[in-house]
Structures are given as structure tokens and as C-alpha cells.
């Protein structure tokens, strides 16, 4: 079973609600340290809005938010890949205690791919803080490179497959430059033949070999890679089963790092 660690995103901004008017909130910025106010009282700690990245459900169109102080309401703005506003909504929470999971949903105006979600949390003292996430990612379909047993060497007959993949990657990136800094993430997988430790290392070596090939052929994007060995099979099998569909690599274009299971972590090339 795969265990996905939560990736928490947080932003702090201490601003009186009355000062903002009805326009969009400014970009989140670090709040200064609390300073003594008149009468010797300290300013309240900066309000924080936290999103558990693992609880962002694009298909279910909902997101889970937490505030560091009692919550009055949460506003949400969902934008599509074209930049169009797909949804804007506001949900009251009537003083829900600090740290309470606040679920906010939206109904989009179209089926356009969600590229950015802006969330503004308001506390019961009249302050708000904003945070934005970019959940956009694209998995690139491709023909799998076939390696020799226990090898991470890319053989000449496999090069046309990588050239075709590079072309698809370049085409997608050319259409989405407005999203921000896009990275190519490469994940290697194996079947269950061999030990778990061996397969983990082999999958990482192969993912790195492909990443290096792309960079060597002029790919300008940042590239990160990791191997998951036999821990995330497409086809579940018993141990020591030679299943070709499980010997694969994933190519993912994303602005934010995709979640990985267990102790896996992205390695920059």
C-alpha cells in the first residue's frame, strides 16, 4: 500500500479586512514579527492559511483549508488554464476554532482544466490572509524505453521513442508558459523480479538516464527524477513476476512537485 505524505502549503498576511475594499487580495507576503502596541500589548500573531495538498480534490471540486485563528469565512477563486475565472465563491464558518478543517467546494462555469486556485481565509477579528496553489499537471503519453536486464544504458534502437516524447513535451510546454516555471518530473518503475532494494535503485538509475538524455538533447526545462521500484505497479502481481507493463517511466509536467510515496524525494538533475 502506498502512503502519501501531506504536502502543506502556508502563507501569512496580517491585513485588516476593512483596508482591502472589494478588490482582489494582494499576493501573500511574510508578516513582520509581533511588536508591542500602545498600552504595552503585543500585536496578534500573523494569520496563517494552510492547505493540505493531499486534500485538494479537483475531480470532486473541493479543497480543505485551515486557519490559525477562529474562522469567519473562506473565499475561493478558481482559474482555468486559459486564465479564465471558472468559479468564485464564499463560505461562512461562523467562528470555527483554529485548526478546524474547513471544506470549500466550487461549481465551475466550464470543464476547462484548473490551473490555479486562490484561497482567502478571514478570521473573526477582521483580518485575512491569502494563498494560491497551482495544481495543474500533465502526464505525457509515450512509448516505453526498453532497457537490457539490470542496465540503465539507453540503446540506439530506443532513441526514436525518446525523440517522440521530447517533441510531445515541447508542444505542451509551448502552450502553457503563462502558468509559471514548469518542471519535467520523471518517475521510474520496475516489475517484482529481484529484491525491493535492487529494483528501487535500478528504477532511479533508469529515470536519471532518461532525464540526462532529455537535457543532453537541449530540453530547457528543469528536470527532476526519482525511482519507486516495484512499489507502484500498474498491474498487481506476486513477487518475482516478470510483468512488462510494470517496467515503465512516467513523464509529468507540473509547476508544483507531484506527491511521492514513502521516503521518496525528487532529485534535481
mmCIF file of C-alpha atoms in Angstrom:
data_model
loop_
_atom_site.group_PDB
_atom_site.id
_atom_site.type_symbol
_atom_site.label_atom_id
_atom_site.label_comp_id
_atom_site.label_asym_id
_atom_site.label_seq_id
_atom_site.Cartn_x
_atom_site.Cartn_y
_atom_site.Cartn_z
ATOM 1 C CA UNK A 1 0.000 0.000 0.000
ATOM 2 C CA UNK A 2 1.291 3.446 -0.903
ATOM 3 C CA UNK A 3 1.362 6.072 1.838
ATOM 4 C CA UNK A 4 1.252 9.633 0.539
ATOM 5 C CA UNK A 5 2.739 12.266 2.832
ATOM 6 C CA UNK A 6 0.848 15.523 3.103
ATOM 7 C CA UNK A 7 2.442 18.482 1.424
ATOM 8 C CA UNK A 8 1.419 21.570 3.390
ATOM 9 C CA UNK A 9 1.329 24.981 1.837
ATOM 10 C CA UNK A 10 1.015 28.078 4.013
ATOM 11 C CA UNK A 11 1.060 31.843 3.625
ATOM 12 C CA UNK A 12 0.789 34.599 6.197
ATOM 13 C CA UNK A 13 -0.565 38.098 5.750
ATOM 14 C CA UNK A 14 -1.977 40.244 8.543
ATOM 15 C CA UNK A 15 -4.319 42.811 6.988
ATOM 16 C CA UNK A 16 -7.496 44.463 8.301
ATOM 17 C CA UNK A 17 -10.449 43.405 6.168
ATOM 18 C CA UNK A 18 -11.718 46.976 6.101
ATOM 19 C CA UNK A 19 -8.499 48.076 4.420
ATOM 20 C CA UNK A 20 -8.762 45.840 1.403
ATOM 21 C CA UNK A 21 -12.007 47.069 -0.196
ATOM 22 C CA UNK A 22 -13.739 44.765 -2.642
ATOM 23 C CA UNK A 23 -10.828 44.141 -4.987
ATOM 24 C CA UNK A 24 -8.581 41.068 -5.118
ATOM 25 C CA UNK A 25 -6.195 40.453 -2.248
ATOM 26 C CA UNK A 26 -2.530 41.279 -2.809
ATOM 27 C CA UNK A 27 -0.011 38.482 -3.089
ATOM 28 C CA UNK A 28 0.791 36.852 0.279
ATOM 29 C CA UNK A 29 3.953 38.127 1.951
ATOM 30 C CA UNK A 30 5.747 37.244 5.183
ATOM 31 C CA UNK A 31 4.336 39.171 8.124
ATOM 32 C CA UNK A 32 6.729 41.051 10.431
ATOM 33 C CA UNK A 33 7.396 39.781 13.922
ATOM 34 C CA UNK A 34 4.847 40.906 16.529
ATOM 35 C CA UNK A 35 5.730 44.298 18.013
ATOM 36 C CA UNK A 36 4.463 45.999 21.171
ATOM 37 C CA UNK A 37 1.337 48.069 20.552
ATOM 38 C CA UNK A 38 0.017 51.019 22.523
ATOM 39 C CA UNK A 39 -0.538 50.163 26.150
ATOM 40 C CA UNK A 40 2.236 47.532 26.031
ATOM 41 C CA UNK A 41 0.046 44.875 24.358
ATOM 42 C CA UNK A 42 1.629 42.768 21.632
ATOM 43 C CA UNK A 43 0.176 42.641 18.154
ATOM 44 C CA UNK A 44 -1.619 39.386 17.375
ATOM 45 C CA UNK A 45 0.408 36.718 15.593
ATOM 46 C CA UNK A 46 0.046 36.741 11.811
ATOM 47 C CA UNK A 47 -2.950 34.870 10.479
ATOM 48 C CA UNK A 48 -1.956 31.753 8.540
ATOM 49 C CA UNK A 49 -3.946 29.920 5.888
ATOM 50 C CA UNK A 50 -2.807 26.314 5.339
ATOM 51 C CA UNK A 51 -3.807 23.922 2.566
ATOM 52 C CA UNK A 52 -3.159 20.202 2.826
ATOM 53 C CA UNK A 53 -2.072 19.492 -0.778
ATOM 54 C CA UNK A 54 -3.139 15.858 -0.450
ATOM 55 C CA UNK A 55 -6.731 17.008 0.230
ATOM 56 C CA UNK A 56 -7.067 19.040 -2.979
ATOM 57 C CA UNK A 57 -9.728 17.141 -4.939
ATOM 58 C CA UNK A 58 -10.059 18.525 -8.455
ATOM 59 C CA UNK A 59 -12.496 15.846 -9.576
ATOM 60 C CA UNK A 60 -14.691 16.362 -6.516
ATOM 61 C CA UNK A 61 -14.151 20.140 -6.810
ATOM 62 C CA UNK A 62 -13.286 20.730 -3.209
ATOM 63 C CA UNK A 63 -10.355 21.844 -1.097
ATOM 64 C CA UNK A 64 -9.571 21.621 2.619
ATOM 65 C CA UNK A 65 -8.309 24.764 4.363
ATOM 66 C CA UNK A 66 -7.172 25.512 7.925
ATOM 67 C CA UNK A 67 -6.767 28.878 9.632
ATOM 68 C CA UNK A 68 -4.503 29.606 12.577
ATOM 69 C CA UNK A 69 -7.286 31.584 14.251
ATOM 70 C CA UNK A 70 -11.073 31.249 14.543
ATOM 71 C CA UNK A 71 -12.569 31.367 11.046
ATOM 72 C CA UNK A 72 -15.260 33.731 9.878
ATOM 73 C CA UNK A 73 -15.321 32.741 6.213
ATOM 74 C CA UNK A 74 -13.236 31.458 3.304
ATOM 75 C CA UNK A 75 -13.280 32.903 -0.195
ATOM 76 C CA UNK A 76 -12.109 30.910 -3.209
ATOM 77 C CA UNK A 77 -11.260 31.798 -6.805
ATOM 78 C CA UNK A 78 -10.598 29.078 -9.382
ATOM 79 C CA UNK A 79 -8.863 29.897 -12.658
ATOM 80 C CA UNK A 80 -8.509 27.771 -15.774
ATOM 81 C CA UNK A 81 -5.530 27.102 -17.979
ATOM 82 C CA UNK A 82 -6.575 29.969 -20.279
ATOM 83 C CA UNK A 83 -6.670 32.394 -17.345
ATOM 84 C CA UNK A 84 -10.469 32.498 -17.302
ATOM 85 C CA UNK A 85 -12.211 32.576 -13.922
ATOM 86 C CA UNK A 86 -14.044 29.256 -13.588
ATOM 87 C CA UNK A 87 -15.572 29.888 -10.172
ATOM 88 C CA UNK A 88 -15.696 32.399 -7.316
ATOM 89 C CA UNK A 89 -17.414 31.544 -4.075
ATOM 90 C CA UNK A 90 -17.523 32.341 -0.377
ATOM 91 C CA UNK A 91 -18.444 30.069 2.518
ATOM 92 C CA UNK A 92 -19.144 31.181 6.104
ATOM 93 C CA UNK A 93 -17.698 29.207 9.020
ATOM 94 C CA UNK A 94 -19.193 31.150 11.938
ATOM 95 C CA UNK A 95 -16.169 31.185 14.229
ATOM 96 C CA UNK A 96 -14.899 27.624 13.654
ATOM 97 C CA UNK A 97 -11.960 27.011 16.002
ATOM 98 C CA UNK A 98 -8.386 27.480 14.849
ATOM 99 C CA UNK A 99 -7.070 24.383 13.078
ATOM 100 C CA UNK A 100 -10.525 23.091 12.127
ATOM 101 C CA UNK A 101 -10.560 21.510 8.624
ATOM 102 C CA UNK A 102 -12.703 23.850 6.511
ATOM 103 C CA UNK A 103 -14.008 22.212 3.334
ATOM 104 C CA UNK A 104 -14.790 24.584 0.478
ATOM 105 C CA UNK A 105 -16.356 23.453 -2.810
ATOM 106 C CA UNK A 106 -16.896 25.136 -6.150
ATOM 107 C CA UNK A 107 -19.042 24.728 -9.276
ATOM 108 C CA UNK A 108 -17.066 25.625 -12.408
ATOM 109 C CA UNK A 109 -18.545 27.504 -15.333
ATOM 110 C CA UNK A 110 -16.879 25.091 -17.781
ATOM 111 C CA UNK A 111 -14.846 21.878 -17.931
ATOM 112 C CA UNK A 112 -11.599 23.734 -18.608
ATOM 113 C CA UNK A 113 -8.576 22.345 -16.769
ATOM 114 C CA UNK A 114 -7.982 24.015 -13.400
ATOM 115 C CA UNK A 115 -4.622 25.793 -13.361
ATOM 116 C CA UNK A 116 -4.716 27.946 -10.223
ATOM 117 C CA UNK A 117 -6.737 28.125 -7.007
ATOM 118 C CA UNK A 118 -6.651 31.253 -4.853
ATOM 119 C CA UNK A 119 -7.909 30.959 -1.266
ATOM 120 C CA UNK A 120 -8.506 33.803 1.204
ATOM 121 C CA UNK A 121 -9.250 32.993 4.836
ATOM 122 C CA UNK A 122 -10.957 35.577 7.080
ATOM 123 C CA UNK A 123 -10.793 35.359 10.852
ATOM 124 C CA UNK A 124 -13.325 36.641 13.393
ATOM 125 C CA UNK A 125 -11.134 39.668 14.213
ATOM 126 C CA UNK A 126 -11.471 41.183 10.745
ATOM 127 C CA UNK A 127 -8.138 40.042 9.293
ATOM 128 C CA UNK A 128 -7.499 37.855 6.252
ATOM 129 C CA UNK A 129 -4.622 36.007 4.622
ATOM 130 C CA UNK A 130 -4.299 34.672 1.087
ATOM 131 C CA UNK A 131 -2.619 31.704 -0.535
ATOM 132 C CA UNK A 132 -2.550 30.326 -4.081
ATOM 133 C CA UNK A 133 -1.714 26.869 -5.403
ATOM 134 C CA UNK A 134 -1.178 25.651 -8.960
ATOM 135 C CA UNK A 135 -2.473 22.062 -9.161
ATOM 136 C CA UNK A 136 -2.023 21.843 -12.948
ATOM 137 C CA UNK A 137 -0.050 18.873 -14.255
ATOM 138 C CA UNK A 138 0.055 16.820 -17.434
ATOM 139 C CA UNK A 139 1.160 13.219 -17.889
ATOM 140 C CA UNK A 140 2.854 12.793 -21.268
ATOM 141 C CA UNK A 141 1.809 9.629 -23.159
ATOM 142 C CA UNK A 142 4.779 7.832 -24.644
ATOM 143 C CA UNK A 143 6.249 4.546 -25.824
ATOM 144 C CA UNK A 144 8.348 2.895 -23.122
ATOM 145 C CA UNK A 145 12.101 2.640 -23.497
ATOM 146 C CA UNK A 146 13.256 -0.965 -23.200
ATOM 147 C CA UNK A 147 16.429 -1.478 -21.163
ATOM 148 C CA UNK A 148 18.540 -4.608 -21.015
ATOM 149 C CA UNK A 149 18.440 -6.589 -17.757
ATOM 150 C CA UNK A 150 19.996 -4.664 -14.845
ATOM 151 C CA UNK A 151 21.064 -1.880 -17.217
ATOM 152 C CA UNK A 152 20.326 1.837 -17.397
ATOM 153 C CA UNK A 153 22.017 2.317 -20.779
ATOM 154 C CA UNK A 154 19.760 3.750 -23.491
ATOM 155 C CA UNK A 155 20.357 1.682 -26.614
ATOM 156 C CA UNK A 156 20.337 3.208 -30.104
ATOM 157 C CA UNK A 157 17.081 1.458 -31.200
ATOM 158 C CA UNK A 158 15.250 3.151 -28.298
ATOM 159 C CA UNK A 159 16.265 6.706 -29.198
ATOM 160 C CA UNK A 160 13.320 7.381 -31.586
ATOM 161 C CA UNK A 161 10.939 6.759 -28.661
ATOM 162 C CA UNK A 162 12.645 9.440 -26.607
ATOM 163 C CA UNK A 163 12.723 11.837 -29.543
ATOM 164 C CA UNK A 164 8.944 11.447 -29.943
ATOM 165 C CA UNK A 165 8.445 12.030 -26.204
ATOM 166 C CA UNK A 166 10.632 15.137 -26.282
ATOM 167 C CA UNK A 167 8.518 16.526 -29.111
ATOM 168 C CA UNK A 168 5.292 15.977 -27.144
ATOM 169 C CA UNK A 169 6.794 17.585 -24.048
ATOM 170 C CA UNK A 170 7.891 20.639 -26.025
ATOM 171 C CA UNK A 171 4.431 21.015 -27.595
ATOM 172 C CA UNK A 172 2.660 21.005 -24.220
ATOM 173 C CA UNK A 173 5.113 23.457 -22.662
ATOM 174 C CA UNK A 174 4.735 25.874 -25.597
ATOM 175 C CA UNK A 175 1.010 26.161 -24.829
ATOM 176 C CA UNK A 176 1.317 26.673 -21.065
ATOM 177 C CA UNK A 177 4.138 29.157 -20.469
ATOM 178 C CA UNK A 178 1.772 31.533 -18.641
ATOM 179 C CA UNK A 179 1.432 29.101 -15.733
ATOM 180 C CA UNK A 180 4.894 29.778 -14.376
ATOM 181 C CA UNK A 181 8.074 27.735 -14.084
ATOM 182 C CA UNK A 182 7.255 24.262 -15.394
ATOM 183 C CA UNK A 183 9.402 21.255 -14.464
ATOM 184 C CA UNK A 184 9.573 17.823 -16.075
ATOM 185 C CA UNK A 185 9.309 15.117 -13.394
ATOM 186 C CA UNK A 186 10.404 11.593 -14.347
ATOM 187 C CA UNK A 187 9.477 8.546 -12.272
ATOM 188 C CA UNK A 188 10.922 5.079 -12.856
ATOM 189 C CA UNK A 189 9.156 1.785 -12.034
ATOM 190 C CA UNK A 190 10.025 -1.919 -12.214
ATOM 191 C CA UNK A 191 8.331 -5.301 -12.023
ATOM 192 C CA UNK A 192 8.745 -7.551 -8.973
ATOM 193 C CA UNK A 193 11.642 -9.659 -10.248
ATOM 194 C CA UNK A 194 14.605 -9.088 -7.908
ATOM 195 C CA UNK A 195 14.766 -7.596 -4.441
ATOM 196 C CA UNK A 196 12.903 -4.423 -3.496
ATOM 197 C CA UNK A 197 16.164 -2.617 -2.771
ATOM 198 C CA UNK A 198 17.677 -3.604 -6.111
ATOM 199 C CA UNK A 199 14.568 -2.575 -8.025
ATOM 200 C CA UNK A 200 14.398 0.771 -6.268
ATOM 201 C CA UNK A 201 17.979 1.573 -7.229
ATOM 202 C CA UNK A 202 17.505 0.313 -10.797
ATOM 203 C CA UNK A 203 14.356 2.378 -11.340
ATOM 204 C CA UNK A 204 16.122 5.502 -10.081
ATOM 205 C CA UNK A 205 19.121 4.908 -12.363
ATOM 206 C CA UNK A 206 16.875 4.470 -15.388
ATOM 207 C CA UNK A 207 14.829 7.571 -14.596
ATOM 208 C CA UNK A 208 18.053 9.551 -14.269
ATOM 209 C CA UNK A 209 19.379 8.173 -17.565
ATOM 210 C CA UNK A 210 16.270 9.357 -19.390
ATOM 211 C CA UNK A 211 16.397 12.738 -17.640
ATOM 212 C CA UNK A 212 20.019 13.147 -18.726
ATOM 213 C CA UNK A 213 19.107 12.206 -22.299
ATOM 214 C CA UNK A 214 16.426 14.896 -22.460
ATOM 215 C CA UNK A 215 18.777 17.549 -21.069
ATOM 216 C CA UNK A 216 21.524 16.436 -23.430
ATOM 217 C CA UNK A 217 19.170 16.950 -26.368
ATOM 218 C CA UNK A 218 18.537 20.566 -25.437
ATOM 219 C CA UNK A 219 15.483 20.458 -23.170
ATOM 220 C CA UNK A 220 15.484 23.838 -21.396
ATOM 221 C CA UNK A 221 13.073 22.883 -18.602
ATOM 222 C CA UNK A 222 14.255 21.991 -15.114
ATOM 223 C CA UNK A 223 14.187 18.196 -14.778
ATOM 224 C CA UNK A 224 13.754 16.130 -11.611
ATOM 225 C CA UNK A 225 13.672 12.370 -11.271
ATOM 226 C CA UNK A 226 13.025 9.576 -8.783
ATOM 227 C CA UNK A 227 12.556 5.811 -8.792
ATOM 228 C CA UNK A 228 9.798 3.924 -6.993
ATOM 229 C CA UNK A 229 10.961 0.420 -7.878
ATOM 230 C CA UNK A 230 8.156 -2.124 -7.572
ATOM 231 C CA UNK A 231 6.088 -0.123 -5.057
ATOM 232 C CA UNK A 232 3.577 1.374 -7.522
ATOM 233 C CA UNK A 233 2.720 -1.277 -10.134
ATOM 234 C CA UNK A 234 0.173 -0.762 -12.895
ATOM 235 C CA UNK A 235 -0.615 -4.472 -12.652
ATOM 236 C CA UNK A 236 -0.553 -6.051 -9.192
ATOM 237 C CA UNK A 237 1.381 -9.306 -9.206
ATOM 238 C CA UNK A 238 3.011 -11.761 -6.826
ATOM 239 C CA UNK A 239 6.712 -11.442 -6.079
ATOM 240 C CA UNK A 240 9.217 -12.407 -8.791
ATOM 241 C CA UNK A 241 6.730 -11.919 -11.655
ATOM 242 C CA UNK A 242 8.041 -10.571 -14.963
ATOM 243 C CA UNK A 243 5.265 -8.107 -15.903
ATOM 244 C CA UNK A 244 6.220 -5.818 -18.823
ATOM 245 C CA UNK A 245 3.536 -3.227 -18.026
ATOM 246 C CA UNK A 246 5.191 -2.563 -14.665
ATOM 247 C CA UNK A 247 8.553 -1.744 -16.264
ATOM 248 C CA UNK A 248 7.754 1.835 -17.125
ATOM 249 C CA UNK A 249 8.576 5.509 -16.662
ATOM 250 C CA UNK A 250 6.150 8.391 -16.025
ATOM 251 C CA UNK A 251 6.706 11.824 -17.576
ATOM 252 C CA UNK A 252 4.848 14.564 -15.672
ATOM 253 C CA UNK A 253 4.871 18.272 -16.452
ATOM 254 C CA UNK A 254 3.954 20.342 -13.410
ATOM 255 C CA UNK A 255 4.598 23.648 -11.657
ATOM 256 C CA UNK A 256 4.397 22.126 -8.176
ATOM 257 C CA UNK A 257 6.245 18.864 -7.363
ATOM 258 C CA UNK A 258 3.906 15.857 -7.638
ATOM 259 C CA UNK A 259 3.438 13.878 -4.433
ATOM 260 C CA UNK A 260 5.620 10.828 -3.920
ATOM 261 C CA UNK A 261 5.048 7.868 -1.637
ATOM 262 C CA UNK A 262 7.012 6.866 1.429
ATOM 263 C CA UNK A 263 10.511 8.315 1.760
ATOM 264 C CA UNK A 264 10.903 9.049 -1.939
ATOM 265 C CA UNK A 265 12.030 12.547 -2.888
ATOM 266 C CA UNK A 266 12.737 14.354 -6.129
ATOM 267 C CA UNK A 267 16.339 14.641 -7.291
ATOM 268 C CA UNK A 268 17.347 17.560 -9.487
ATOM 269 C CA UNK A 269 19.449 16.612 -12.475
#
